[in-house]
Short mmCIF file of C-alpha atoms in Angstrom, two decimals:
data_model
loop_
_atom_site.label_atom_id
_atom_site.label_comp_id
_atom_site.label_asym_id
_atom_site.label_seq_id
_atom_site.Cartn_x
_atom_site.Cartn_y
_atom_site.Cartn_z
CA UNK A 1 143.82 119.09 69.87
CA UNK A 2 144.10 116.58 72.51
CA UNK A 3 143.17 117.01 75.87
CA UNK A 4 146.73 117.03 78.64
CA UNK A 5 146.32 114.29 80.96
CA UNK A 6 145.95 115.29 85.09
CA UNK A 7 148.42 114.21 87.50
CA UNK A 8 145.30 112.70 89.65
CA UNK A 9 144.91 108.78 89.90
CA UNK A 10 141.39 109.61 88.87
CA UNK A 11 142.07 111.00 85.88
CA UNK A 12 140.80 108.14 83.79
CA UNK A 13 137.61 108.50 85.60
CA UNK A 14 137.14 112.48 85.24
CA UNK A 15 133.69 111.83 87.40
CA UNK A 16 134.97 110.60 90.57
CA UNK A 17 138.20 112.96 90.35
CA UNK A 18 136.27 114.81 93.29
CA UNK A 19 137.05 111.96 95.47
CA UNK A 20 140.16 111.83 97.55
CA UNK A 21 142.58 109.25 96.92
CA UNK A 22 142.01 105.83 98.64
CA UNK A 23 143.48 105.12 102.44
CA UNK A 24 146.14 102.21 103.45
CA UNK A 25 144.34 99.61 106.09
CA UNK A 26 146.20 101.62 108.54
CA UNK A 27 145.16 104.97 107.97
CA UNK A 28 141.28 103.98 107.84
CA UNK A 29 141.87 101.76 111.34
CA UNK A 30 143.42 105.11 113.34
CA UNK A 31 141.00 107.26 111.55
CA UNK A 32 138.02 105.25 112.70
CA UNK A 33 139.50 104.44 116.31
CA UNK A 34 139.69 108.89 116.62
CA UNK A 35 136.44 109.30 115.46
CA UNK A 36 135.08 106.30 118.19
CA UNK A 37 137.52 108.35 120.95
CA UNK A 38 135.93 111.80 119.72
CA UNK A 39 132.40 110.56 119.81
CA UNK A 40 133.05 108.81 123.45
CA UNK A 41 133.95 111.96 124.56
CA UNK A 42 130.82 113.85 123.56
CA UNK A 43 128.58 110.62 125.51
CA UNK A 44 127.53 109.08 122.34
CA UNK A 45 126.95 105.30 122.68
CA UNK A 46 128.79 103.34 119.55
CA UNK A 47 128.02 100.16 118.63
CA UNK A 48 131.29 98.96 116.62
CA UNK A 49 131.97 96.44 114.22
CA UNK A 50 135.36 95.33 115.46
CA UNK A 51 136.88 92.06 113.44
CA UNK A 52 139.90 89.87 115.08
CA UNK A 53 141.70 88.30 112.37
CA UNK A 54 140.53 88.44 108.80
CA UNK A 55 137.37 86.44 108.86
CA UNK A 56 134.40 88.57 108.87
CA UNK A 57 132.04 85.50 109.73
CA UNK A 58 132.51 82.67 111.78
CA UNK A 59 129.23 80.55 112.85
CA UNK A 60 126.39 79.36 110.59
CA UNK A 61 124.36 82.66 110.97
CA UNK A 62 127.14 84.88 110.21
CA UNK A 63 128.58 82.88 107.33
CA UNK A 64 124.85 82.42 105.91
CA UNK A 65 123.98 85.79 105.63
CA UNK A 66 127.47 86.31 103.75
CA UNK A 67 126.84 83.65 101.37
CA UNK A 68 123.42 85.05 100.43
CA UNK A 69 124.87 88.35 99.44
CA UNK A 70 127.55 87.38 97.97
CA UNK A 71 125.25 85.03 96.10
CA UNK A 72 123.65 87.70 94.33
CA UNK A 73 125.13 89.34 91.34
CA UNK A 74 123.54 92.28 91.92
CA UNK A 75 125.96 93.32 94.54
CA UNK A 76 129.36 91.25 92.88
CA UNK A 77 130.35 94.83 92.25
CA UNK A 78 130.95 96.54 95.57
CA UNK A 79 131.08 93.60 98.36
CA UNK A 80 134.96 93.54 97.45
CA UNK A 81 135.84 97.35 98.86
CA UNK A 82 133.04 96.64 101.61
CA UNK A 83 134.67 93.75 102.61
CA UNK A 84 137.68 95.94 103.16
CA UNK A 85 136.03 98.21 105.19
CA UNK A 86 135.15 96.03 107.21
CA UNK A 87 138.49 94.20 108.18
CA UNK A 88 139.86 97.91 108.57
CA UNK A 89 137.29 98.46 111.50
CA UNK A 90 135.38 101.28 109.68
CA UNK A 91 132.15 100.44 111.04
CA UNK A 92 131.97 102.54 113.97
CA UNK A 93 128.43 101.83 114.83
CA UNK A 94 126.01 99.36 113.73
CA UNK A 95 122.75 98.58 115.40
CA UNK A 96 120.29 96.00 113.96
CA UNK A 97 115.88 96.39 114.54
CA UNK A 98 113.16 95.30 113.27
CA UNK A 99 113.14 95.40 109.35
CA UNK A 100 116.10 98.17 110.02
CA UNK A 101 119.94 98.73 110.00
CA UNK A 102 121.31 101.66 110.82
CA UNK A 103 125.12 102.34 110.65
CA UNK A 104 128.04 104.94 110.66
CA UNK A 105 130.99 104.01 108.12
CA UNK A 106 134.43 105.96 108.44
CA UNK A 107 135.73 106.67 105.18
CA UNK A 108 137.19 110.03 103.86
CA UNK A 109 134.76 111.29 105.88
CA UNK A 110 131.86 109.44 108.49
CA UNK A 111 128.89 108.56 106.67
CA UNK A 112 125.33 107.35 107.42
CA UNK A 113 124.25 104.07 105.89
CA UNK A 114 120.60 103.21 106.53
CA UNK A 115 118.97 99.70 105.11
CA UNK A 116 115.29 98.79 105.47
CA UNK A 117 114.17 95.00 104.89
CA UNK A 118 111.27 93.52 104.39
CA UNK A 119 109.73 91.35 106.83
CA UNK A 120 109.55 87.42 106.09
CA UNK A 121 105.74 86.59 104.07
CA UNK A 122 103.53 85.17 106.24
CA UNK A 123 103.11 82.24 102.98
CA UNK A 124 106.89 81.73 103.23
CA UNK A 125 106.99 81.97 107.35
CA UNK A 126 104.25 79.30 107.31
CA UNK A 127 106.38 77.17 105.04
CA UNK A 128 109.03 77.73 106.82
CA UNK A 129 107.15 76.32 110.19
CA UNK A 130 105.81 73.29 108.78
CA UNK A 131 108.63 71.90 107.74
CA UNK A 132 110.50 72.47 110.62
CA UNK A 133 108.14 71.45 113.12
CA UNK A 134 109.34 69.08 115.68
CA UNK A 135 112.86 69.19 114.33
CA UNK A 136 114.52 71.95 116.23
CA UNK A 137 114.49 70.65 120.04
CA UNK A 138 115.79 74.52 121.94
CA UNK A 139 116.14 77.92 121.26
CA UNK A 140 119.76 77.40 121.92
CA UNK A 141 120.47 74.50 119.30
CA UNK A 142 118.50 77.05 116.80
CA UNK A 143 120.64 80.51 117.83
CA UNK A 144 123.69 78.07 117.84
CA UNK A 145 123.46 76.52 114.41
CA UNK A 146 123.00 73.32 115.62
CA UNK A 147 119.89 72.28 113.22
CA UNK A 148 119.55 69.48 110.85
CA UNK A 149 120.59 69.49 107.32
CA UNK A 150 117.08 69.40 106.23
CA UNK A 151 116.23 72.68 108.31
CA UNK A 152 119.63 74.14 107.13
CA UNK A 153 118.07 73.71 103.68
CA UNK A 154 115.11 75.50 104.41
CA UNK A 155 116.70 78.45 106.21
CA UNK A 156 118.85 79.56 103.52
CA UNK A 157 116.92 78.68 100.65
CA UNK A 158 117.42 81.07 98.00
CA UNK A 159 114.15 83.38 98.25
CA UNK A 160 112.28 81.15 99.82
CA UNK A 161 114.16 80.86 103.11
CA UNK A 162 115.00 83.54 105.76
CA UNK A 163 117.27 85.55 104.07
CA UNK A 164 116.59 88.43 102.30
CA UNK A 165 116.82 88.44 98.59
CA UNK A 166 117.91 92.23 96.72
CA UNK A 167 114.10 92.66 95.87
CA UNK A 168 113.52 92.75 100.00
CA UNK A 169 116.05 95.38 100.43
CA UNK A 170 116.30 98.92 99.50
CA UNK A 171 119.53 101.08 100.84
CA UNK A 172 120.72 104.66 101.50
CA UNK A 173 124.23 106.38 102.19
CA UNK A 174 125.40 109.89 102.72
CA UNK A 175 128.04 109.63 100.78
CA UNK A 176 128.58 111.27 97.27
CA UNK A 177 128.63 107.95 95.31
CA UNK A 178 125.67 107.48 92.92
CA UNK A 179 125.99 104.03 92.84
CA UNK A 180 123.45 101.37 93.91
CA UNK A 181 125.47 99.94 96.18
CA UNK A 182 128.02 101.98 97.95
CA UNK A 183 131.30 100.60 99.53
CA UNK A 184 129.94 101.99 102.78
CA UNK A 185 126.44 100.31 102.38
CA UNK A 186 128.61 97.12 101.10
CA UNK A 187 130.39 97.35 104.74
CA UNK A 188 127.02 97.79 106.69
CA UNK A 189 125.79 94.66 104.88
CA UNK A 190 129.05 92.32 106.11
CA UNK A 191 128.71 94.01 109.37
CA UNK A 192 125.37 92.29 109.68
CA UNK A 193 127.06 88.87 109.03
CA UNK A 194 129.94 89.54 111.78
CA UNK A 195 126.98 91.03 114.36
CA UNK A 196 125.27 87.61 113.66
CA UNK A 197 128.23 85.80 114.86
CA UNK A 198 127.63 86.90 118.65
CA UNK A 199 123.69 87.84 118.19
CA UNK A 200 122.07 85.53 115.57
CA UNK A 201 118.59 86.37 117.36
CA UNK A 202 118.78 90.09 115.74
CA UNK A 203 118.11 87.82 112.25
CA UNK A 204 114.75 86.69 113.37
CA UNK A 205 113.95 90.71 114.88
CA UNK A 206 115.44 92.12 111.25
CA UNK A 207 113.11 89.84 109.15
CA UNK A 208 110.18 89.95 112.04
CA UNK A 209 109.45 86.60 112.76
CA UNK A 210 109.24 84.97 116.17
CA UNK A 211 111.79 81.86 117.02
CA UNK A 212 108.95 80.56 119.13
CA UNK A 213 107.31 79.50 116.64
CA UNK A 214 110.07 76.91 115.55
CA UNK A 215 110.30 75.60 118.62
CA UNK A 216 109.08 72.31 120.17
CA UNK A 217 107.01 72.20 123.08
CA UNK A 218 110.22 71.05 125.30
CA UNK A 219 112.21 73.90 124.10
CA UNK A 220 113.63 74.64 127.58
CA UNK A 221 114.52 70.76 128.02
CA UNK A 222 117.97 71.18 127.19
CA UNK A 223 118.66 74.01 129.66
CA UNK A 224 118.27 71.42 132.59
CA UNK A 225 119.18 68.15 131.30
CA UNK A 226 122.68 68.64 132.01
CA UNK A 227 125.63 69.42 129.34
CA UNK A 228 125.22 69.14 125.81
CA UNK A 229 125.95 66.26 123.49
CA UNK A 230 128.77 67.81 122.22
CA UNK A 231 130.51 68.93 125.54
CA UNK A 232 129.78 72.82 124.95
CA UNK A 233 127.94 74.69 127.36
CA UNK A 234 126.86 78.28 127.23
CA UNK A 235 128.78 81.15 129.44
CA UNK A 236 126.42 83.52 131.70
CA UNK A 237 126.97 86.38 128.81
CA UNK A 238 125.64 84.12 125.90
CA UNK A 239 122.24 83.36 127.78
CA UNK A 240 121.86 87.04 128.70
CA UNK A 241 122.38 87.52 124.95
CA UNK A 242 119.37 84.88 124.06
CA UNK A 243 116.84 85.51 127.07
CA UNK A 244 117.50 89.00 127.64
CA UNK A 245 118.24 88.88 131.26
CA UNK A 246 121.48 89.35 133.39
CA UNK A 247 122.80 85.83 134.97
CA UNK A 248 125.58 85.80 137.83
CA UNK A 249 128.85 84.38 137.56
CA UNK A 250 127.43 81.57 140.53
CA UNK A 251 124.58 79.60 140.31
CA UNK A 252 121.27 81.41 141.94
CA UNK A 253 121.09 78.27 143.77
CA UNK A 254 123.94 78.95 145.99
CA UNK A 255 123.16 82.20 147.75
CA UNK A 256 119.68 81.03 148.90
CA UNK A 257 121.68 77.60 150.27
CA UNK A 258 123.72 79.30 152.41
CA UNK A 259 121.24 81.91 153.88
CA UNK A 260 118.68 79.67 154.92
CA UNK A 261 121.01 77.76 157.74
CA UNK A 262 121.34 81.34 159.26
CA UNK A 263 117.69 81.46 159.34
CA UNK A 264 117.04 78.79 161.06
CA UNK A 265 119.06 79.24 164.25
CA UNK A 266 117.28 82.51 164.60
CA UNK A 267 114.27 80.51 164.53
CA UNK A 268 115.69 78.32 167.42
CA UNK A 269 116.74 80.99 169.31
CA UNK A 270 113.38 82.35 169.27
CA UNK A 271 111.71 79.02 170.52
CA UNK A 272 114.40 79.36 173.11
CA UNK A 273 113.32 82.82 173.66
CA UNK A 274 109.67 81.57 173.95
CA UNK A 275 110.10 79.34 176.58
CA UNK A 276 109.10 81.42 179.33
CA UNK A 277 106.08 79.60 179.61
CA UNK A 278 107.80 76.43 181.15
CA UNK A 279 107.93 78.83 184.21
CA UNK A 280 103.86 78.14 185.31
CA UNK A 281 105.14 75.22 187.21
CA UNK A 282 106.62 77.33 189.76
CA UNK A 283 103.63 79.32 189.56
CA UNK A 284 101.64 76.56 190.40
CA UNK A 285 103.25 75.62 193.99
CA UNK A 286 102.69 79.14 194.90
CA UNK A 287 98.88 78.61 194.24
CA UNK A 288 99.07 75.41 196.42
CA UNK A 289 100.84 77.18 198.79
CA UNK A 290 97.98 79.76 199.07
CA UNK A 291 95.29 77.33 199.26
CA UNK A 292 96.83 75.63 202.23
CA UNK A 293 97.30 79.34 203.97
CA UNK A 294 93.74 79.39 203.21
CA UNK A 295 92.86 75.97 204.98
CA UNK A 296 92.12 77.65 208.66
CA UNK A 297 88.42 78.07 207.97
CA UNK A 298 88.44 74.22 208.39
CA UNK A 299 89.20 74.85 212.18
CA UNK A 300 85.47 76.10 212.20
CA UNK A 301 83.84 72.66 213.32
CA UNK A 302 86.28 72.61 216.35
CA UNK A 303 84.84 75.96 217.93
CA UNK A 304 81.22 74.83 217.39
CA UNK A 305 81.30 72.16 220.09
CA UNK A 306 82.55 74.28 222.76
CA UNK A 307 79.54 76.39 222.08
CA UNK A 308 77.22 73.76 223.02
#
């Protein structure tokens, strides 16, 4: 007796028949936006991954991360679905820390993803530092990806570079999918690449290494030497991201330059107010007058001859 065909779109995959049908990109975008607004009303602070256009990553570090995960066959099966979720802005929260990534991905429900990444082994980091010694001029150049092909090659090398291999990555998801890497984890992995576009320093934090180890002694020279050779300049928000400080829109020297002239006239006024000591000459004539008034004792010799 043949089994009647189910009307479910997942009839050929009976163990997945409990999954709801796929949603369109527009539906996923609307669901994610609705969830973000609902959590915002509750005072929950989120860091969503929002794409502008179809490209997930545009900078050196972001592209290098995505190229790295795509180069491993372990991840090939699920990455396509992950890209679809990222382009639908389904990652409503992504936080990268030291060796950890935590994400919330909106699917048929809101799922929580946790990824752990092992730190770069000390011996490998030592080799990377040795190759890069004296070849990276500044922190700005490093984070912008303005590095030589030699440095780029050692940074992106499989299993020996800065980017993690599958054996160094572990992940979990709260969804019911039993696959090694579900689409929500894949989305989070791509979300990391997008986040590195704007915050490349997080890659070094994630891998447990210090960017200062790669810099030359004159690391701050490009910041004071003027405009970079290619004509690019850093905005205030970029400097805030790099150095962890808030930068004013106007140069810091401008306010101090305007305040000093205001202070100097006050000192001049103080000097004029201190002028009263100049009145002492007026007091001296009074002393001379007093001396002249005290002159009568000099008339005594005239009186003595009269007594004789």
